[in-house]
mmCIF file of C-alpha atoms in Angstrom:
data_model
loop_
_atom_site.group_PDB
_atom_site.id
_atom_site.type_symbol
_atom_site.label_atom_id
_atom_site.label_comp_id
_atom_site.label_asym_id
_atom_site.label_seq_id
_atom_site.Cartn_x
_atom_site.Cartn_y
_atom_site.Cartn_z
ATOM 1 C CA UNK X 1 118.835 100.316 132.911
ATOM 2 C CA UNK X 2 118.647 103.618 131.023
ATOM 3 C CA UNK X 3 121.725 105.456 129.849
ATOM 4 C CA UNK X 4 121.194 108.380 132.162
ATOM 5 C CA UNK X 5 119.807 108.922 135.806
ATOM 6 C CA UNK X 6 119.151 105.770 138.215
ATOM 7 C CA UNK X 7 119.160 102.147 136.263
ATOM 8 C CA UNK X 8 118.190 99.424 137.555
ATOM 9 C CA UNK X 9 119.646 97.534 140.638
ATOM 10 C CA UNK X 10 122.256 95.167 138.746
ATOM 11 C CA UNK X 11 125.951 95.520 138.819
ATOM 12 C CA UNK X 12 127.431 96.945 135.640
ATOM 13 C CA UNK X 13 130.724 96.391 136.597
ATOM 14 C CA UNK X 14 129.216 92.489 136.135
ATOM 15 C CA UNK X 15 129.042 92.813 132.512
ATOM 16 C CA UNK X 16 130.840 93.407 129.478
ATOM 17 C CA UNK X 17 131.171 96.526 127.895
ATOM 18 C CA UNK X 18 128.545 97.200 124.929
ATOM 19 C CA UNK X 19 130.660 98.776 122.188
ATOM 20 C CA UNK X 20 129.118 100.477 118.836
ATOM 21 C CA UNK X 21 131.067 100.076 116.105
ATOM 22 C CA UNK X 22 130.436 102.460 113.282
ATOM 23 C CA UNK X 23 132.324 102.241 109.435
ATOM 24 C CA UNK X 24 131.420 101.716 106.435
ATOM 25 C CA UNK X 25 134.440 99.865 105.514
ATOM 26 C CA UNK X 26 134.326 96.141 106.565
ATOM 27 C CA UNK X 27 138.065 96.172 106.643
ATOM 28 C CA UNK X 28 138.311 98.498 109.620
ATOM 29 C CA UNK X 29 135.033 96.935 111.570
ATOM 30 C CA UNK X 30 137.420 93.927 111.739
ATOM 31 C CA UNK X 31 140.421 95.982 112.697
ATOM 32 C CA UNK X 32 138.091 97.346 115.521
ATOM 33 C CA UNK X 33 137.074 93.989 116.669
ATOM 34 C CA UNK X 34 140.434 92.420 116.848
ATOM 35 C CA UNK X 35 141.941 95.424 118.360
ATOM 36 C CA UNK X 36 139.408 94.717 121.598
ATOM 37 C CA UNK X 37 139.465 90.958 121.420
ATOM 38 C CA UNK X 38 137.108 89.153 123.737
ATOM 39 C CA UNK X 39 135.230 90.630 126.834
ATOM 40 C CA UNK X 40 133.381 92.637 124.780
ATOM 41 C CA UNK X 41 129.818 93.168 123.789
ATOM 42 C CA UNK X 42 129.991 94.423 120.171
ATOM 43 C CA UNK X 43 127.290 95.971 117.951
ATOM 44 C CA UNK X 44 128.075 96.802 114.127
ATOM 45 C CA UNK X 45 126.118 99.804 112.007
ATOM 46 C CA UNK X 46 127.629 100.650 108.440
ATOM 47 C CA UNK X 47 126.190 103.677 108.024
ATOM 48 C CA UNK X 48 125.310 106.428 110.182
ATOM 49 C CA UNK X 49 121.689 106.001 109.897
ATOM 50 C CA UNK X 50 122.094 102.211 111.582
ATOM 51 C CA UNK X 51 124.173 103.711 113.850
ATOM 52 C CA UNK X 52 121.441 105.551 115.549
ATOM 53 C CA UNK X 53 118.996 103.074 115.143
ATOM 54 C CA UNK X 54 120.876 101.072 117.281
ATOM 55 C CA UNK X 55 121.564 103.809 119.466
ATOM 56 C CA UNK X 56 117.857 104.151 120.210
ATOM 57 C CA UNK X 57 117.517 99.786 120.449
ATOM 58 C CA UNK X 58 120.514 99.777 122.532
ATOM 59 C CA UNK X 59 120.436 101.858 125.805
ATOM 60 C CA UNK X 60 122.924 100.062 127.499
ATOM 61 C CA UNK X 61 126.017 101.103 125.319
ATOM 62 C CA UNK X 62 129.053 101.900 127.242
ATOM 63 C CA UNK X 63 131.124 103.572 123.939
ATOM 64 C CA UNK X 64 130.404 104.517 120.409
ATOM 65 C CA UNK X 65 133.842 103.895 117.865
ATOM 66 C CA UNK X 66 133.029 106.305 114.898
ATOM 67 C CA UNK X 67 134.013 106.814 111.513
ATOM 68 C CA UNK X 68 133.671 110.346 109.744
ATOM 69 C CA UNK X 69 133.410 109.453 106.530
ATOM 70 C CA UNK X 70 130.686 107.572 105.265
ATOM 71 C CA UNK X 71 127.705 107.448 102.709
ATOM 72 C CA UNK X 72 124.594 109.570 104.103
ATOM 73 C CA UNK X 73 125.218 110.808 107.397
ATOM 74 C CA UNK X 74 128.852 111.608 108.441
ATOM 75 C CA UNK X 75 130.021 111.260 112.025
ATOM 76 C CA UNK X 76 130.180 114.647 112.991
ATOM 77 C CA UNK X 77 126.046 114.561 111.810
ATOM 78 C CA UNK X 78 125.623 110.930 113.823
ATOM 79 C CA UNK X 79 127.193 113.058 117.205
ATOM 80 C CA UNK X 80 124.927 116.095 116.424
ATOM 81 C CA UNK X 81 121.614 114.217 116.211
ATOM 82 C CA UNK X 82 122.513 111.873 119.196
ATOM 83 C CA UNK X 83 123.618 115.062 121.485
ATOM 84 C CA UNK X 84 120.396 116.563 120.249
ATOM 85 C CA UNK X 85 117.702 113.541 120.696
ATOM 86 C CA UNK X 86 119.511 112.248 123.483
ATOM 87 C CA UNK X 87 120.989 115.299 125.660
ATOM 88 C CA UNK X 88 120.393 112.832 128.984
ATOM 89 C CA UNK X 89 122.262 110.668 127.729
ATOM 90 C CA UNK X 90 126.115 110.425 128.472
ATOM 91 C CA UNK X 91 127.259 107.889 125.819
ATOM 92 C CA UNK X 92 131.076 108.670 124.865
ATOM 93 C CA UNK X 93 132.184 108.981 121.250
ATOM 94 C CA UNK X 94 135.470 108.121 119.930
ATOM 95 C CA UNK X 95 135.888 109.155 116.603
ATOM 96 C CA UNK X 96 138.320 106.420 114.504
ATOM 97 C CA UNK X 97 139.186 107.670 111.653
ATOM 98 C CA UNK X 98 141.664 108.306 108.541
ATOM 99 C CA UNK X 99 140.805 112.752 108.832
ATOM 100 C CA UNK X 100 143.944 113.727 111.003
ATOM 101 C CA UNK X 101 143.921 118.036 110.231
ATOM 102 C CA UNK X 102 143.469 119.618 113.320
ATOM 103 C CA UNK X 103 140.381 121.021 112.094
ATOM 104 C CA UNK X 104 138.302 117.837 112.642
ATOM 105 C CA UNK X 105 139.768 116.940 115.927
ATOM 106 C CA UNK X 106 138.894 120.566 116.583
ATOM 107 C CA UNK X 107 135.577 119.840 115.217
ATOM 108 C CA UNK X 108 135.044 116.605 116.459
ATOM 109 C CA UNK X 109 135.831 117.790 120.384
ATOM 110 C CA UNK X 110 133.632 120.260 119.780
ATOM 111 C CA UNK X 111 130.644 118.141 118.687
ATOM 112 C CA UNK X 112 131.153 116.156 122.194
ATOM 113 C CA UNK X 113 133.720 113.243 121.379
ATOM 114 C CA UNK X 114 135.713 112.432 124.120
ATOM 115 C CA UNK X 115 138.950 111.005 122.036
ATOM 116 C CA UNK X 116 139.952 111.126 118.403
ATOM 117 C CA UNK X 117 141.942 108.271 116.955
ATOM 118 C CA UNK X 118 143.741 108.968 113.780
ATOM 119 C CA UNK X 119 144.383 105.677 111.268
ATOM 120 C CA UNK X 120 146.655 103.723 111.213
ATOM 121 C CA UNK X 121 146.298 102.888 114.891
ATOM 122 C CA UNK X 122 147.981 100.972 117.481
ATOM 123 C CA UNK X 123 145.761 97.921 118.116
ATOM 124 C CA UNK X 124 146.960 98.335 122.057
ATOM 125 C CA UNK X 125 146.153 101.885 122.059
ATOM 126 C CA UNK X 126 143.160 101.727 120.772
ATOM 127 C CA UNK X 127 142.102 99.056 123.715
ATOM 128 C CA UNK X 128 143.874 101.244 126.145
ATOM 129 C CA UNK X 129 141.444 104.187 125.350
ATOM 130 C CA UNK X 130 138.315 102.221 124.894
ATOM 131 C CA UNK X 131 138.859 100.737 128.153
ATOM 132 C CA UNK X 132 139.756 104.430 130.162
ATOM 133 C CA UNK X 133 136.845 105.455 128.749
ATOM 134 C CA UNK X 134 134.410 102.605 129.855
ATOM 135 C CA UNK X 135 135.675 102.739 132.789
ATOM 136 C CA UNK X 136 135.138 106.443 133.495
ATOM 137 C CA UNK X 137 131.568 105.842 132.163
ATOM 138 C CA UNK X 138 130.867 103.402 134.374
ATOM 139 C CA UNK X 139 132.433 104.969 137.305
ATOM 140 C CA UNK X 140 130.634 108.379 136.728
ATOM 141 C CA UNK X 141 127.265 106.287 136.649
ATOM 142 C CA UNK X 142 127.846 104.747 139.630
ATOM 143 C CA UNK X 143 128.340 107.865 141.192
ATOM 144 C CA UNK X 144 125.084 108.854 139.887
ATOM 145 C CA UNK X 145 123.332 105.917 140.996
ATOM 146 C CA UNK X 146 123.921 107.074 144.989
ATOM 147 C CA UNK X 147 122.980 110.558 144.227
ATOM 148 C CA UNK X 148 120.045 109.915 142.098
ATOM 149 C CA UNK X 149 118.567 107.173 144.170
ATOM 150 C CA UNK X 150 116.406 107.269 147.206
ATOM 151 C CA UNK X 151 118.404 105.844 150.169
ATOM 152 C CA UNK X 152 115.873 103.721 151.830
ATOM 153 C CA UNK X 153 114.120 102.121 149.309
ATOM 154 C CA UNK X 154 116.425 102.150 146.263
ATOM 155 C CA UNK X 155 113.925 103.416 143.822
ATOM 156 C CA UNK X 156 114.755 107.083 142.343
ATOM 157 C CA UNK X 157 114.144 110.133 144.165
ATOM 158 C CA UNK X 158 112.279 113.074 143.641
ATOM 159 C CA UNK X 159 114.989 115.003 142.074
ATOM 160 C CA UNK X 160 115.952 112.136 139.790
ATOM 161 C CA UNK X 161 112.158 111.527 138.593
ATOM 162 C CA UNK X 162 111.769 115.110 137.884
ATOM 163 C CA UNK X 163 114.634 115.672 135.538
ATOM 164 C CA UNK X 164 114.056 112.379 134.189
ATOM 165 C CA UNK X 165 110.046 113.282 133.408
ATOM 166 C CA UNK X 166 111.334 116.629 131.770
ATOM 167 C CA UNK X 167 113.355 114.875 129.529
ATOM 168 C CA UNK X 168 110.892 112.223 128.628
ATOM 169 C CA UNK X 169 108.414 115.266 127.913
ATOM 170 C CA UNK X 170 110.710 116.728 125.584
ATOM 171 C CA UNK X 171 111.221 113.142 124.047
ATOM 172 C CA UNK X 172 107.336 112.571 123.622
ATOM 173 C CA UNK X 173 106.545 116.116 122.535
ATOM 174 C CA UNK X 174 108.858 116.014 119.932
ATOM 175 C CA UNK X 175 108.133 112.242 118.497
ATOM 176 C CA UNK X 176 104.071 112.805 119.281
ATOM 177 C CA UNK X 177 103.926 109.543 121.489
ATOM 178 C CA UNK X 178 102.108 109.150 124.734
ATOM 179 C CA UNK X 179 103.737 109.280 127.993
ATOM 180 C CA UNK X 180 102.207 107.582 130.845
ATOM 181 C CA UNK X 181 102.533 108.381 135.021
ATOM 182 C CA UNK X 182 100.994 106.990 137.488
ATOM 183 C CA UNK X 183 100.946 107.827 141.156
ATOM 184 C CA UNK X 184 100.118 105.577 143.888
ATOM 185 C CA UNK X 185 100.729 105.452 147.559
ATOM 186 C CA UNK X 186 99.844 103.430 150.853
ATOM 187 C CA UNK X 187 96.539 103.403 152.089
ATOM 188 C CA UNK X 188 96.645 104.266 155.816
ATOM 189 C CA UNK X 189 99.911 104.065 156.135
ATOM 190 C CA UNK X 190 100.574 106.458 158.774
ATOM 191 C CA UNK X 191 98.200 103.922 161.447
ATOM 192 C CA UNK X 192 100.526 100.808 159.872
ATOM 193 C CA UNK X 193 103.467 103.065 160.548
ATOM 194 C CA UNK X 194 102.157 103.862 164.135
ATOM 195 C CA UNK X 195 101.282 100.121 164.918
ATOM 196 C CA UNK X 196 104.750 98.475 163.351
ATOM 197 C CA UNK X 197 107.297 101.503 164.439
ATOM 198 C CA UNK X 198 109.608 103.220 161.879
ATOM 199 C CA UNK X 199 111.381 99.720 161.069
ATOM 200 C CA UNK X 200 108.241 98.183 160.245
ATOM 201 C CA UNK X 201 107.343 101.592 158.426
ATOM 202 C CA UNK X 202 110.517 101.523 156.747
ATOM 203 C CA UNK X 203 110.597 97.968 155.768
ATOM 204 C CA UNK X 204 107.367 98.207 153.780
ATOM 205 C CA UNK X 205 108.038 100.854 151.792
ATOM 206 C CA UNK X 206 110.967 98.745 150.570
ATOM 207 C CA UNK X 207 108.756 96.354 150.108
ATOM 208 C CA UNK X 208 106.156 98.262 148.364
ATOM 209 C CA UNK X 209 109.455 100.011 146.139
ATOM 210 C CA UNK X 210 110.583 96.108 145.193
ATOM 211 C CA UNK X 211 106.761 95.148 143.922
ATOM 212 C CA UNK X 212 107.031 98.538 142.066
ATOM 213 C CA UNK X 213 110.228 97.651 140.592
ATOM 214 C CA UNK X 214 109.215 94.054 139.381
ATOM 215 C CA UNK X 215 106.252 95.642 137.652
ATOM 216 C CA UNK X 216 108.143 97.777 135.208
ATOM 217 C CA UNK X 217 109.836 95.734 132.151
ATOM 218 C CA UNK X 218 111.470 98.155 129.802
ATOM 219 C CA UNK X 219 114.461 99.818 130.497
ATOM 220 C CA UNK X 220 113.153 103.133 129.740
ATOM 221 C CA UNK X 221 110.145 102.676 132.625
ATOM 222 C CA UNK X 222 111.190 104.831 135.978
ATOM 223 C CA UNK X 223 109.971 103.891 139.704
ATOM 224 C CA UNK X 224 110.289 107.001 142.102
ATOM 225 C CA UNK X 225 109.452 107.332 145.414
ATOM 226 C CA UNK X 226 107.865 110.619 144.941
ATOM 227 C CA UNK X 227 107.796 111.427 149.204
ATOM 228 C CA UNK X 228 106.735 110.072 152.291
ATOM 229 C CA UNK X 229 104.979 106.809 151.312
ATOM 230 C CA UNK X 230 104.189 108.119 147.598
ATOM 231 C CA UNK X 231 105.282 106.969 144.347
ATOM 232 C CA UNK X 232 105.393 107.233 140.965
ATOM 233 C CA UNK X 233 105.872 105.268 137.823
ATOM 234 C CA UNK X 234 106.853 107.262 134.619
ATOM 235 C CA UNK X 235 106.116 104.970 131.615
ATOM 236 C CA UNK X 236 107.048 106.321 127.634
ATOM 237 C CA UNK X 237 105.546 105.171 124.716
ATOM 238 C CA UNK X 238 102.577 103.820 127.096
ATOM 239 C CA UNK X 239 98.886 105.040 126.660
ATOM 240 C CA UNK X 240 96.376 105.785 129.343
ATOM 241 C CA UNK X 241 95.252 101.814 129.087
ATOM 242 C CA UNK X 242 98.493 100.671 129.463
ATOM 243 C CA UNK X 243 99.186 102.657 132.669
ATOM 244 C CA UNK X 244 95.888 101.224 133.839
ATOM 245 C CA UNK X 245 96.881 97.966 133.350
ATOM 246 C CA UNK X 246 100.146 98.509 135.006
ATOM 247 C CA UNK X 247 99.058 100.158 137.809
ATOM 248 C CA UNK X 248 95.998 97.530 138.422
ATOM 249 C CA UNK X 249 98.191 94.397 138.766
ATOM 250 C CA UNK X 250 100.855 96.267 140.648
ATOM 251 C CA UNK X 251 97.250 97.103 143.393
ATOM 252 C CA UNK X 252 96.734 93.150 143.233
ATOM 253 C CA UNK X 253 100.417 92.576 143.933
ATOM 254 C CA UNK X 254 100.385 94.439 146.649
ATOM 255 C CA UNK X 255 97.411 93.159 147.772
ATOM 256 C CA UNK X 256 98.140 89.752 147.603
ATOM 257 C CA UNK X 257 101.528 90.000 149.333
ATOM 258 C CA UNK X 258 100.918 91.625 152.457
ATOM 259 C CA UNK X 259 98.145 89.611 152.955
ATOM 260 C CA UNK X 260 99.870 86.612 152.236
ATOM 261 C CA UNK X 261 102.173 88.003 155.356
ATOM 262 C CA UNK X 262 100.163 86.911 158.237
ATOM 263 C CA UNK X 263 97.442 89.144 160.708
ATOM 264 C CA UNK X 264 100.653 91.465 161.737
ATOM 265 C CA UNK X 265 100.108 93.493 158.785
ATOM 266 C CA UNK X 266 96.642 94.477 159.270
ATOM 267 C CA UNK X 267 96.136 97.616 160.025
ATOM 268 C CA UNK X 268 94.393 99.127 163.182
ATOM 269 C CA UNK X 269 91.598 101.003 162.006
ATOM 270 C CA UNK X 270 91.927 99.962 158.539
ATOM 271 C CA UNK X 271 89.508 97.271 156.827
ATOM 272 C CA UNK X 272 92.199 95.132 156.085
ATOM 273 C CA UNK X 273 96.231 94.271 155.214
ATOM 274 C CA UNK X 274 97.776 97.042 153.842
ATOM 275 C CA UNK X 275 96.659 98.298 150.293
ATOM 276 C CA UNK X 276 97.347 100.733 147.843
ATOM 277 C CA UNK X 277 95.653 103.908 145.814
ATOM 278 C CA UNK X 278 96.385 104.892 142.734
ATOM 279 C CA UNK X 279 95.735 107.681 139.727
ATOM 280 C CA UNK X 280 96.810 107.281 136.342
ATOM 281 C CA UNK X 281 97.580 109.613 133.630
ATOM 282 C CA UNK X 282 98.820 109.669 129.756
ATOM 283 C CA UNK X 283 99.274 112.233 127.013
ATOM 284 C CA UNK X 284 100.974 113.092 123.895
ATOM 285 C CA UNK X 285 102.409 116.711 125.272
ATOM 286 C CA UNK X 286 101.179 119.966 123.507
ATOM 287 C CA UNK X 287 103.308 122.769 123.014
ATOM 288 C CA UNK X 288 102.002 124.863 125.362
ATOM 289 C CA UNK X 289 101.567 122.441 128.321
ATOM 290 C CA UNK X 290 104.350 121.278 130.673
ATOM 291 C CA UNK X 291 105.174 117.980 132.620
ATOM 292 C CA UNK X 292 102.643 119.708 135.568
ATOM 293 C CA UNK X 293 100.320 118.766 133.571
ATOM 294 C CA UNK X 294 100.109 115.245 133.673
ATOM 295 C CA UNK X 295 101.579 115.039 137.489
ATOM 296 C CA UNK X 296 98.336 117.243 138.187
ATOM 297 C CA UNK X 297 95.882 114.968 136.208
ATOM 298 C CA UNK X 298 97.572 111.939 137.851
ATOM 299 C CA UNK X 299 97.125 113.315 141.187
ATOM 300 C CA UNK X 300 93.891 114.031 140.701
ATOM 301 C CA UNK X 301 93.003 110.497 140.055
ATOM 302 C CA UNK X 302 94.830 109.433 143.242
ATOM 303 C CA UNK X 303 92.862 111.713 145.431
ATOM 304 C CA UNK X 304 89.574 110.179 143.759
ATOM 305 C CA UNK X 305 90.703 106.941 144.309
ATOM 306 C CA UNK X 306 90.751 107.584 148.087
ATOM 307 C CA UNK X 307 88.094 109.656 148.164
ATOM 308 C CA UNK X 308 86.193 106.353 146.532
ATOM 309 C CA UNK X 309 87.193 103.923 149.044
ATOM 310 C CA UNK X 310 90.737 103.328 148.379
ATOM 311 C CA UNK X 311 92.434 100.298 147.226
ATOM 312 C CA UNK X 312 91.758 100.748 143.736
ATOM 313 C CA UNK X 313 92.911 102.682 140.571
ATOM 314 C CA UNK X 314 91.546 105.841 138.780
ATOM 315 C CA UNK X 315 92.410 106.506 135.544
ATOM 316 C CA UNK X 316 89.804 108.800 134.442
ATOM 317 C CA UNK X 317 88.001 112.099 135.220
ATOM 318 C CA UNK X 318 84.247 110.945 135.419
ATOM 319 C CA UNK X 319 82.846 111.804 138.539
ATOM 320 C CA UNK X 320 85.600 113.291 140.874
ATOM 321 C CA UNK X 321 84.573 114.115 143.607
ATOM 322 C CA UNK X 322 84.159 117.573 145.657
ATOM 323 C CA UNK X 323 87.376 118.691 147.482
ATOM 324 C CA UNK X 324 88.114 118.067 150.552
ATOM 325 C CA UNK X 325 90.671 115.807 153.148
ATOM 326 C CA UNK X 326 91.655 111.924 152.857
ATOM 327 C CA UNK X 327 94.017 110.874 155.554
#
């Protein structure tokens, strides 16, 4: 899963809790680690430079424990470049530290930490707060998971894929990498729909989310059923090739399954089982274009990959065709 909007369909509550711990003292990493035992995931960064390395390895961390003071970046700069490269992302901060003024709690609230501990510490309070805090993470998130996810199929809906694609636009603008989207939906789906009834319908979108599902592999890829029997796949970090690729063996997939299912999914009126269309789409952003701009390139592909014959994947501009209807 990804820190923010819909992850993936396992149960957090399932696993332990990924804790950073961040000091450049060895003395007080082991202080952390025996004040919360065993049941917990741990990840160590001495400096605040490793610290958001792993941030950016690691996008399954449930709490950060941070020191202030340390050699090259200080906290408070560690919880102003994560806020700022990761703004999605809702990864709480404790600072742990000997600076007890009020001014750097102030400071440190301000920033976005959600607790300040103040050495010495209480071993049992320290647990005590990690776990509150874990636990309101990963209540929030499931929260998020029903309202970000598309209730019959489980993939993300459309509101979740498009705050999700503006922030991976910002992300890829401001790194220069590619960011890859590809649409696809169901080739005469409505006459499928018609023939099978809305359970049939309904049960092969599901289906056709699942496949969709199994063919992304990093945590940071999105599924989204974009509406009615359309989807998308947003893919960072992944070039117009890649996409391709992608998008190709999730066509076979498809292709292979429902017509490993038996006559009853053939579709009246259609040449065969049912099938999918897709367009693909990748760029590294320019300052003066938006996330429209690759949705509309991607769609544009999709419609020529109807307008060819269907069943099949565009991922290029040669040759589209004139405008006109596709059912």
């Amino acid at each position: 899963m990804t820190a923010w909007g819909p992850p993936d369909h396992h149960d957090l509550h399932e696993q332990p809790p990924r804790v950073l711990l961040v000091d450049d003292a060895p003395i007080n990493l082991q202080l952390l680690a025996s004040a919360l035992g065993r049941g917990y995931e741990l990840h160590v960064a001495r400096d605040g430079a490793a610290a958001l390395d792993c941030i950016r390895r690691e996008p399954d961390l449930d709490l950060v424990l941070l020191d202030i003071h340390m050699p090259g970046l200080d906290g408070f700069e560690v919880l102003t470049w994560l806020r700022e490269e990761f703004p999605e992302r809702r990864l709480p901060v404790i600072f742990v530290t000997a600076a007890g003024d009020e001014q750097a709690q102030t400071d440190g609230f301000a920033l976005g930490a959600v607790d300040y501990i103040v050495r010495p510490f209480s071993l049992p309070v320290v647990r005590a707060r990690v776990q509150t805090h874990v636990a309101l993470k990963r209540q929030t998130e499931h929260l998020e998971r029903l309202a970000w996810l598309d209730g019959l199929t489980g993939a993300a809906n459309r509101r979740s894929f498009d705050q999700r694609l503006a922030a991976e636009w910002r992300r890829a603008l401001r790194n220069r990498t590619p960011l890859g989207l590809v649409l696809f939906d169901l080739d005469y789906f409505k006459a499928y729909n018609d023939r099978h009834g809305h359970p049939g319908g309904d049960d092969c979108l599901r289906r056709i989310a699942a496949l969709g599902q199994q063919s992304i592999r990093r945590p940071g890829d999105l599924i989204a059923r974009y509406g009615g029997e359309e989807f998308a796949l947003l893919l960072p970090d992944t070039d117009l090739a890649g996409a391709h690729g992608l998008a190709e063996r999730l066509r076979r997939r498809v292709e292979t399954c429902f017509a490993c299912s038996g006559g009853d999914c053939n579709v009246r009126g259609a040449p065969g089982p049912m099938t999918l269309s897709a367009g693909c789409a990748s760029r590294v952003p320019g300052f003066n274009e938006d996330p429209m701009t690759l949705i509309l390139e991607a769609d544009r592909r999709l419609y020529a990959a109807k307008v060819a014959g269907r069943n099949r994947v565009v991922a290029t501009d040669d040759a589209l065709p004139a405008a006109g209807g596709v059912a």
